[in-house]
Every structure is written in structure tokens, then in C-alpha cells.
Amino acid sequence: MLAQACFALALIAAPAPADTEAPLPDPLVKLDGRRVADRDEWVKVRRPELKRLFEERMYGKAPDAPDNLKAAVIRVDREYLGGKATLKEVSISYGPAGTPPIGMLLIIPNHRKGPAPAFVGLNFAGNHCAVADPKVALPTTWMPASSPGVKDNRATEAGRGKQVDTWPVETIIDRGYALATAYCGDIAPDHPGHADGVHPHYPGHDWGTVAAWAWGLSRMADALALDPDVDSSKLAVVGHSRLGKAALVAGAFDPRFAAVIPHQAGCGGTAPSRGTVGESVKRINTVFPHWFNDAFKTYNDDPSRLPFDQNALAALVAPRPLLFSNAVEDTWANPEGQFRVLKAAEPAYALMGAGGLNAASMPEVNHLVDSTLGYVIRPGKHSMSPPDWVFFLDFADRNLGKPGAAR
Ligand code: GCU
């Protein structure tokens, strides 16, 4: 009896497992070891320093914004979704002669009080996969053989509508938001070598594919700013996985994105480089050598030498809303580590008077923490699907204001 009681007590009193993960560097501590004193110093000194460090040591430095960008509307369907929406196909051209254009699909709700807030995100397999519309143009650029309907690394009709679950357009429209999406390969095809896409047109830049995608998202923001039907002060940049890494970089580097939603973005995005769960810096640099710059590979064996971790990239988004969204079975993307990353971005949000992450520990599954720094984890696997969009939409409503409603 006594032995049993002791055993029960031992069970209750068992110490919590030690947190063996390395602490993440404080984003407010400058390279010279001193702590940022106030907002002014954050904005004028530390923020630019961090941006430069991420460019130098990880993503590479993208070119300046082009001064010759044009957005040509090549097709309009004002009766899309039974008249609920207008669909536009926009060709975004920019840069030195020969730079491939970005084919942007833009779908805008027709029933609205003013310009619509918009989600902006890159897709993996072409605009024609994202919607079932038989008229949407096929990308002509290189595409991985694994994408739906691809033959000889080119899109075919067989891919049409094959990724409609990733982009639940009607739900987005019904909630009052527009959606702008483009094929990531229009900017930089996802293969090593940087021989096509934007890279050869901007020689002398050691920038990886993730930086190029992020820069492309900014070109979409340029184009959206020219469209009177879109409220370009309310752009929420979104992306899944490698394209979530790009969404976070775009949001961190380009303050025009009013909300930032990297979904299951993992290593090189929302997960800590110092983390020991899921994908490592060495693995990502080995399997995807083109995603980051050469300097990042020098941290393969000891990421703790990095002068930052991904919480500092999250901190660059401050004071704007930022949601990390995850799935229980997607341990490769280290959902727990991502929670720690958000927590460790809080000092910058606090300094900016922007609130933080209203949760002391990981929330229950399917519970959206919708504070300025937001977090959610749902059951299931690595994918972007309609239930994820309900969280994205709720987070946007909460943090940007419901479309059409006074805040
Ligand atoms: C791989 C890669 C991840 C990436 C993912 C994806 O799993 O290791 O870093 O996020 O592909 O883009 O789906």
C-alpha cells in the first residue's frame, strides 16, 4: 500500500522534461552586444542591421525594386462564381529586357463597400491548378515533374483545377477578401543553378530562390497597388511550406504587407535554425542548395554561430500581425520550435507597443491564438487546405478588421 502511494507520488512529482533546446538570441541585442534602448533605435539602427544580416548570411540580397513595372490586365471575367466575383488575369512585367513576366490571377468580390483587402500568395503548380476555370492561362515556365498534369517539365491542361483545395476561392470571396496568386516558377523555377527565372537578369546578386520568391511577392504588391479594386493597405501575404518561407521573408522585408501568414514554413522560415527537431540547416542546404545563399552553408555544422535566429526575422514584421500555422503530424516543420520562435519575437512587438502572443504554452489543437503574434495547430498532415483558410480568415478579420466593417 505504502509502496503504491510512493509510486503514485513519484508519478505526480516527476519533473517536467528539461527543455534541451538552445535559447534563441534576443532580437533587441545589437551586434555590438548592447540592447536597443527604444523604438527609435529599433527602427533606425537594429531593424536595418538585422535585415542586412539576414541578407548577408542567409537569404542573399535581392535587387532594388524595378522602376519600370507594368501590370497589364489581359482578361477580365466580371461574372465569376455566378457573378459573386471578378476574375482578372494580370501580366506583371518588369526589370531588364527578357525578364519573364509574372502571371497573376486576381479574384475580387463584387459585393463590397470599397476596395477589397487581399490575400497574396505564390502557388506551386500554376494558376490553372488553383481554380477550375477552363480559361485561366497555363504557365509556360519550367515546372517540377511532380506537379499535377506536368509533361516534360511544362504545365498541361491535365493540371486544371487540381489544387482547388489549396485555394478555397469561394470561401475567401464570401468572407469579403480578394485573392492574388501566381506560379512561383514565373519568378524562380524551383531547381538548382539559378539559370532561369529572374536570376540571370540580375547578375551580381548572391540571392537564393526563397529571396527571389519573396521579391516576386513584392512585385505582386506593386501591381496590386495599381488596381483600384484592391485595398493595398490591407494585403495579407500567405504561403505554404517553402512558399511560406518566402511569405515570411516578404513580410519581414516589405512593410506593405499588413499581415503575414507563413503556413507550415519550418526550417529556413518559421522554425528555429538552432532547433533539434525536424529539418536541420545542414539538411535543407544539402537537398535544396539553391534556396539560400552560399554564406548560409557555412553554418551547416553549427547553426548556433548564426548572429540571429528566425525569431529575429519574425521581429522584423513588428508591429504587424503575424500568424504561424501548423499541423500536428508535420513534425518536419517543428511546430513546437515555431511556438518558441514567436515567443522569442515578443520583445520587438512589446517595444513597438503591438502586443504579443497571448499564450504561455502551445494551445490545444484547433484553437486559434489570434493576438498580434498568432499561433494555431490543427490535426493532420503537411498541406494547405480549407480548414487552414478558416484560421487565416479569422486571423485577418481580427487583426485587419472585417472587410466592410468599421474597426
Ligand atoms: C521539403 C523541405 C521543407 C519544405 C517542404 C515544402 O520537405 O524539406 O523545408 O518546407 O519541402 O516546401 O513542402
CSV table of C-alpha atoms and ligand atoms in Angstrom, one decimal, residues 124 190 213 240-245 263-268 279 283-284 287-288 291-292 330 332-333 382, ligand 1:
chain,number,residue,atom,x,y,z
A,124,PHE,CA,3.4,25.6,-56.6
A,190,ASP,CA,12.5,25.6,-58.1
A,213,TRP,CA,10.2,34.4,-54.4
A,240,HIS,CA,2.7,27.1,-47.7
A,241,SER,CA,6.0,25.5,-46.7
A,242,ARG,CA,8.8,26.7,-49.0
A,243,LEU,CA,6.5,29.4,-50.2
A,244,GLY,CA,5.6,30.1,-46.6
A,245,LYS,CA,9.3,30.8,-46.0
A,263,HIS,CA,1.9,28.2,-43.1
A,264,GLN,CA,4.0,25.1,-42.1
A,265,ALA,CA,7.1,27.0,-43.2
A,266,GLY,CA,9.6,25.1,-41.0
A,267,CYS,CA,13.4,25.3,-41.3
A,268,GLY,CA,14.7,28.4,-43.1
A,279,GLU,CA,14.7,19.6,-40.7
A,283,ARG,CA,19.8,19.0,-44.5
A,284,ILE,CA,18.0,21.9,-46.1
A,287,VAL,CA,18.9,19.0,-50.5
A,288,PHE,CA,17.9,22.5,-51.6
A,291,TRP,CA,17.1,28.2,-51.7
A,292,PHE,CA,19.6,30.2,-49.7
A,330,ASP,CA,4.1,17.9,-39.6
A,332,TRP,CA,9.4,18.1,-40.0
A,333,ALA,CA,8.4,21.8,-39.7
A,382,HIS,CA,1.6,18.8,-44.2
B,1,GCU,C1,10.6,19.8,-48.0
B,1,GCU,C2,11.6,20.7,-47.3
B,1,GCU,C3,10.9,21.8,-46.5
B,1,GCU,C4,9.8,22.5,-47.3
B,1,GCU,C5,8.9,21.5,-47.9
B,1,GCU,C6,7.8,22.1,-48.8
B,1,GCU,O1,10.0,19.0,-47.1
B,1,GCU,O2,12.5,19.9,-46.6
B,1,GCU,O3,11.8,22.7,-46.0
B,1,GCU,O4,9.2,23.4,-46.5
B,1,GCU,O5,9.7,20.6,-48.7
B,1,GCU,O6,8.1,23.1,-49.4
B,1,GCU,O7,6.8,21.4,-49.0
